[in-house]
Each structure stands twice: as structure tokens, then as C-alpha cells.
Amino acid sequence: MNTHLNSIRTIALVCIAGKAVSVGFSSEEASLATSVNASITTFLMFTLCYLSVEYGIQFFIIPLVREPLGVISFKRRKDKAVEQLEGTVINLAEGVSPLDTPKAQEVIAYTLGTFAGVLANEELMSLDNNLKAFILGEPTTQISVNRRISKFRTHDVYHFGWNIAKRLKIPNTMMAEFLKSQFPWQLADVEISTIAKKLSSDEGAFTLPKVEPRLPLAPFPLAKKLSIC
């Protein structure tokens, strides 16, 4: 800071001296002594003006603006620190597997509990693995259930998909594609576009109910309701 200030002073004094000499010797009729005196007087006047401005800024203006500028600087640094902290929290959250989120855990438990006793162990294991792959965004090529299940209707599949889609915030079309791949027998005559539109439909007979997203998604005793056990 002092180095810059000294440089400014040096430049200012050189400019003032040049201006003083220019003013002092501007008259051709004045004698040498008169020109020198005029130059010195001009130099002193300009120097006094410069020093008045410099010290006025240094001792009066700067103290007045220093505190507000300090507050602004502090707020900027604080906001930046908060953003960095939030970014760290987001990065930590991104490091968690989608399967470990509360909603995913709820959906997986709902699926296993609802279809326990309805599906064979191999079918239930396949549905569980395919559902996890679906949540992770991985392809699901294996069919879980490709047979008729007594009293298990198309609308039961719809409601199963609707309950899952609402918790995982999955678009209806994606959910419809997953359901079509896992329950091809129940959805054999239904297009994916139709499935997507009817996930929330209450028309027709069904056993598996829809569960509003604001409510806990507890496993439904489907086997008991279908009189399988």
C-alpha cells in the first residue's frame, strides 16, 4: 500500500513541477527571476492542493467507507462459504446409492411383503432384482411373472405400479414399460400408452388398492385377499 502511495506522490509531484514551470515561463516579457518565483509559487499551490486532497481521502473518506465495505466483503465470504458447505452436503448425498434412500427402501419392502405368498420364491427374487435394477436405471431383461395368478387382475398391476411410481417420482410411461416387462401375462393385450394412462384407474375389479403418496406404503396382504393362503 505504501509503495503504491509513494509512486502516486512521485508522479503527482513531477506533474505539478512540470505544470509550475510551464505556467512560470509562459510569459515572454517576464524576467528570469519573476518566472522562477511564479514557478515556485505555482508548484507550492498545486502541491498544497494535492496534499489536501490526499490526506482528506486518507483520513476522512476512507474511514467512512471502510466499515461498510468490510461488511459487504464479509457477507460475500460468508455466502461463498455457505454455498461450498451446501455443495459438500449435496456431494455427500450423491454418494449414497439410490437403493439406500428411504423411499427406495419403502418401495422394495412393499413389493416383497405384498407379493410374498403370491409369487414363487424364484419369481419374487426376480421381481426384487429387476425392481432394484429399474431404480438404478439399469436394463431389466428378465421376466418375473409370466403366468396366470387367480384373481390377480390387470388393475392390480396398475395400482402396484402407481404406488411405486408416486414414491420414486417416476414418469408413468417408464413405469408402464417396467410393468409390461415384468407382468407380460396380465398385460398381454394392453399397450404401454394405455398402461401409462390407467395406472390410477379405479374402473373395474381389483384387489390391490392405491395408497396415497402422503401415506406410508405398507405391504398389502395380497395373498390373504386372493385366498392363496
Short mmCIF file of C-alpha atoms in Angstrom, two decimals:
data_model
loop_
_atom_site.label_atom_id
_atom_site.label_comp_id
_atom_site.label_asym_id
_atom_site.label_seq_id
_atom_site.Cartn_x
_atom_site.Cartn_y
_atom_site.Cartn_z
CA MET A 1 0.00 0.00 0.00
CA ASN A 2 2.77 2.48 0.98
CA THR A 3 4.76 1.60 -2.14
CA HIS A 4 1.81 2.42 -4.38
CA LEU A 5 1.11 5.63 -2.47
CA ASN A 6 4.74 6.80 -2.80
CA SER A 7 4.64 6.08 -6.53
CA ILE A 8 1.47 8.15 -6.90
CA ARG A 9 3.04 11.00 -4.94
CA THR A 10 6.17 10.95 -7.09
CA ILE A 11 4.16 11.05 -10.31
CA ALA A 12 1.93 13.81 -8.93
CA LEU A 13 4.89 15.95 -7.86
CA VAL A 14 6.58 15.54 -11.26
CA CYS A 15 3.37 16.59 -13.00
CA ILE A 16 2.94 19.54 -10.64
CA ALA A 17 6.54 20.63 -11.20
CA GLY A 18 6.10 20.44 -14.95
CA LYS A 19 2.89 22.44 -14.77
CA ALA A 20 4.52 25.03 -12.48
CA VAL A 21 7.45 25.54 -14.86
CA SER A 22 5.05 25.80 -17.78
CA VAL A 23 2.97 28.44 -16.02
CA GLY A 24 6.02 30.37 -14.69
CA PHE A 25 7.71 30.69 -18.07
CA SER A 26 4.57 31.20 -20.12
CA SER A 27 5.12 34.95 -20.34
CA GLU A 28 7.92 36.06 -22.70
CA GLU A 29 8.08 39.55 -21.20
CA ALA A 30 8.73 38.43 -17.60
CA SER A 31 12.26 38.35 -16.26
CA LEU A 32 14.00 35.15 -15.22
CA ALA A 33 13.57 35.91 -11.52
CA THR A 34 9.88 36.60 -11.97
CA SER A 35 9.40 33.37 -13.94
CA VAL A 36 11.24 31.36 -11.27
CA ASN A 37 9.18 32.91 -8.49
CA ALA A 38 5.97 32.23 -10.41
CA SER A 39 7.02 28.62 -10.99
CA ILE A 40 7.80 28.09 -7.29
CA THR A 41 4.54 29.70 -6.22
CA THR A 42 2.53 27.58 -8.64
CA PHE A 43 4.38 24.44 -7.55
CA LEU A 44 3.65 25.13 -3.88
CA MET A 45 -0.02 25.88 -4.56
CA PHE A 46 -0.58 22.72 -6.60
CA THR A 47 1.37 20.65 -4.06
CA LEU A 48 -0.75 22.03 -1.23
CA CYS A 49 -3.93 21.22 -3.15
CA TYR A 50 -2.73 17.70 -3.89
CA LEU A 51 -1.75 17.03 -0.26
CA SER A 52 -5.09 18.39 0.94
CA VAL A 53 -6.96 16.02 -1.35
CA GLU A 54 -4.75 13.04 -0.46
CA TYR A 55 -4.99 13.47 3.30
CA GLY A 56 -8.68 14.27 3.09
CA ILE A 57 -9.28 10.97 1.33
CA GLN A 58 -6.90 9.05 3.60
CA PHE A 59 -8.13 10.33 6.96
CA PHE A 60 -11.79 11.19 6.34
CA ILE A 61 -13.30 9.42 3.34
CA ILE A 62 -11.59 6.01 3.65
CA PRO A 63 -12.58 5.54 7.34
CA LEU A 64 -16.19 6.33 6.42
CA VAL A 65 -16.40 3.69 3.67
CA ARG A 66 -14.07 1.10 5.22
CA GLU A 67 -16.67 -0.36 7.59
CA PRO A 68 -19.47 -0.74 5.00
CA LEU A 69 -17.02 -2.26 2.54
CA GLY A 70 -15.82 -4.64 5.24
CA VAL A 71 -19.39 -5.72 5.95
CA ILE A 72 -20.05 -6.32 2.25
CA SER A 73 -16.84 -8.32 1.93
CA PHE A 74 -17.74 -10.39 4.99
CA LYS A 75 -21.21 -11.17 3.62
CA ARG A 76 -19.73 -12.26 0.30
CA ARG A 77 -17.25 -14.56 2.01
CA LYS A 78 -20.00 -15.94 4.26
CA ASP A 79 -22.31 -16.62 1.30
CA LYS A 80 -19.49 -18.34 -0.55
CA ALA A 81 -18.74 -20.50 2.48
CA VAL A 82 -22.42 -21.45 2.77
CA GLU A 83 -22.52 -22.39 -0.91
CA GLN A 84 -19.43 -24.54 -0.50
CA LEU A 85 -20.98 -26.22 2.54
CA GLU A 86 -24.22 -26.90 0.65
CA GLY A 87 -22.19 -28.27 -2.24
CA THR A 88 -20.43 -30.61 0.17
CA VAL A 89 -23.75 -31.83 1.55
CA ILE A 90 -25.04 -32.40 -1.98
CA ASN A 91 -21.92 -34.34 -2.91
CA LEU A 92 -22.31 -36.49 0.18
CA ALA A 93 -25.93 -37.15 -0.73
CA GLU A 94 -24.91 -38.04 -4.27
CA GLY A 95 -22.54 -40.64 -2.85
CA VAL A 96 -25.49 -42.58 -1.37
CA SER A 97 -26.86 -45.38 -3.53
CA PRO A 98 -30.42 -44.77 -4.82
CA LEU A 99 -31.32 -48.12 -3.28
CA ASP A 100 -30.43 -46.81 0.19
CA THR A 101 -32.84 -43.88 0.14
CA PRO A 102 -35.89 -44.13 2.44
CA LYS A 103 -38.34 -44.13 -0.48
CA ALA A 104 -36.50 -46.90 -2.31
CA GLN A 105 -36.32 -48.98 0.85
CA GLU A 106 -40.04 -48.43 1.39
CA VAL A 107 -40.87 -49.49 -2.17
CA ILE A 108 -38.70 -52.61 -2.01
CA ALA A 109 -40.19 -53.68 1.33
CA TYR A 110 -43.69 -53.02 -0.03
CA THR A 111 -43.02 -55.17 -3.10
CA LEU A 112 -41.56 -58.11 -1.19
CA GLY A 113 -44.23 -58.01 1.52
CA THR A 114 -47.13 -57.62 -0.90
CA PHE A 115 -46.17 -60.45 -3.25
CA ALA A 116 -44.92 -62.85 -0.57
CA GLY A 117 -47.04 -65.98 -0.83
CA VAL A 118 -48.45 -64.85 -4.18
CA LEU A 119 -45.32 -65.44 -6.25
CA ALA A 120 -42.95 -68.36 -6.11
CA ASN A 121 -39.62 -67.69 -4.46
CA GLU A 122 -37.84 -67.55 -7.82
CA GLU A 123 -40.41 -65.11 -9.19
CA LEU A 124 -40.25 -62.90 -6.11
CA MET A 125 -36.45 -62.86 -6.20
CA SER A 126 -36.51 -61.98 -9.88
CA LEU A 127 -39.02 -59.16 -9.30
CA ASP A 128 -36.90 -57.83 -6.44
CA ASN A 129 -33.71 -57.83 -8.53
CA ASN A 130 -35.44 -56.26 -11.53
CA LEU A 131 -37.04 -53.57 -9.37
CA LYS A 132 -33.64 -52.66 -7.92
CA ALA A 133 -32.14 -52.51 -11.40
CA PHE A 134 -35.05 -50.31 -12.50
CA ILE A 135 -34.44 -47.92 -9.61
CA LEU A 136 -30.76 -47.74 -10.57
CA GLY A 137 -31.67 -47.03 -14.18
CA GLU A 138 -30.27 -50.33 -15.41
CA PRO A 139 -31.96 -52.50 -18.07
CA THR A 140 -34.27 -55.31 -16.94
CA THR A 141 -34.32 -58.16 -19.44
CA GLN A 142 -35.64 -60.99 -17.26
CA ILE A 143 -39.39 -61.59 -16.93
CA SER A 144 -40.51 -62.02 -13.33
CA VAL A 145 -44.10 -63.30 -13.67
CA ASN A 146 -45.31 -64.92 -16.89
CA ARG A 147 -48.29 -66.95 -15.75
CA ARG A 148 -51.87 -66.52 -14.68
CA ILE A 149 -52.48 -65.81 -10.99
CA SER A 150 -56.02 -66.46 -9.83
CA LYS A 151 -57.95 -63.24 -9.11
CA PHE A 152 -54.84 -61.11 -9.71
CA ARG A 153 -56.11 -58.69 -12.32
CA THR A 154 -54.80 -56.03 -14.65
CA HIS A 155 -55.85 -53.22 -12.33
CA ASP A 156 -53.87 -54.81 -9.50
CA VAL A 157 -50.76 -54.44 -11.64
CA TYR A 158 -51.74 -50.85 -12.42
CA HIS A 159 -52.10 -49.96 -8.76
CA PHE A 160 -48.85 -51.68 -7.86
CA GLY A 161 -47.08 -49.56 -10.45
CA TRP A 162 -48.88 -46.37 -9.38
CA ASN A 163 -47.90 -46.85 -5.73
CA ILE A 164 -44.25 -47.29 -6.71
CA ALA A 165 -44.13 -44.53 -9.31
CA LYS A 166 -45.53 -41.92 -6.93
CA ARG A 167 -42.91 -42.68 -4.26
CA LEU A 168 -39.98 -42.78 -6.66
CA LYS A 169 -41.30 -39.89 -8.79
CA ILE A 170 -41.05 -41.99 -11.94
CA PRO A 171 -42.96 -40.94 -15.09
CA ASN A 172 -45.98 -43.11 -15.89
CA THR A 173 -44.57 -44.18 -19.25
CA MET A 174 -41.38 -45.53 -17.69
CA MET A 175 -43.41 -47.30 -15.03
CA ALA A 176 -45.67 -48.78 -17.70
CA GLU A 177 -42.67 -50.17 -19.59
CA PHE A 178 -41.38 -51.80 -16.41
CA LEU A 179 -44.76 -53.34 -15.59
CA LYS A 180 -45.15 -54.64 -19.13
CA SER A 181 -41.75 -56.34 -18.91
CA GLN A 182 -42.45 -57.95 -15.52
CA PHE A 183 -46.11 -58.98 -15.87
CA PRO A 184 -46.47 -59.84 -19.57
CA TRP A 185 -49.29 -62.34 -18.99
CA GLN A 186 -51.51 -59.88 -17.10
CA LEU A 187 -50.75 -57.05 -19.56
CA ALA A 188 -50.60 -59.09 -22.75
CA ASP A 189 -53.40 -57.21 -24.51
CA VAL A 190 -52.61 -53.74 -23.18
CA GLU A 191 -50.39 -51.19 -24.89
CA ILE A 192 -47.77 -49.29 -22.90
CA SER A 193 -49.52 -45.98 -23.62
CA THR A 194 -52.75 -47.39 -22.19
CA ILE A 195 -50.99 -48.70 -19.10
CA ALA A 196 -49.45 -45.27 -18.50
CA LYS A 197 -52.88 -43.64 -18.65
CA LYS A 198 -54.63 -46.18 -16.41
CA LEU A 199 -52.18 -46.54 -13.53
CA SER A 200 -54.52 -44.59 -11.27
CA SER A 201 -57.75 -46.00 -12.72
CA ASP A 202 -60.34 -47.35 -10.29
CA GLU A 203 -62.62 -48.69 -13.02
CA GLY A 204 -63.13 -52.42 -12.98
CA ALA A 205 -62.38 -55.07 -10.38
CA PHE A 206 -59.17 -55.05 -8.37
CA THR A 207 -57.79 -56.30 -5.07
CA LEU A 208 -54.62 -54.28 -4.60
CA PRO A 209 -55.55 -50.71 -3.60
CA LYS A 210 -53.84 -47.45 -4.39
CA VAL A 211 -52.07 -45.80 -1.47
CA GLU A 212 -51.89 -42.02 -1.46
CA PRO A 213 -48.30 -40.71 -1.57
CA ARG A 214 -48.78 -38.83 1.71
CA LEU A 215 -49.44 -42.16 3.49
CA PRO A 216 -46.87 -44.83 4.42
CA LEU A 217 -46.58 -47.58 1.82
CA ALA A 218 -47.01 -50.66 3.99
CA PRO A 219 -47.04 -54.17 2.46
CA PHE A 220 -50.53 -55.29 1.49
CA PRO A 221 -51.72 -58.82 2.47
CA LEU A 222 -52.36 -59.73 -1.15
CA ALA A 223 -52.01 -63.49 -0.69
CA LYS A 224 -54.67 -63.47 2.01
CA LYS A 225 -57.01 -61.28 -0.03
CA LEU A 226 -56.61 -63.56 -3.05
CA SER A 227 -57.28 -66.59 -0.82
CA ILE A 228 -53.96 -68.10 -1.82
CA CYS A 229 -53.04 -68.83 1.79
#
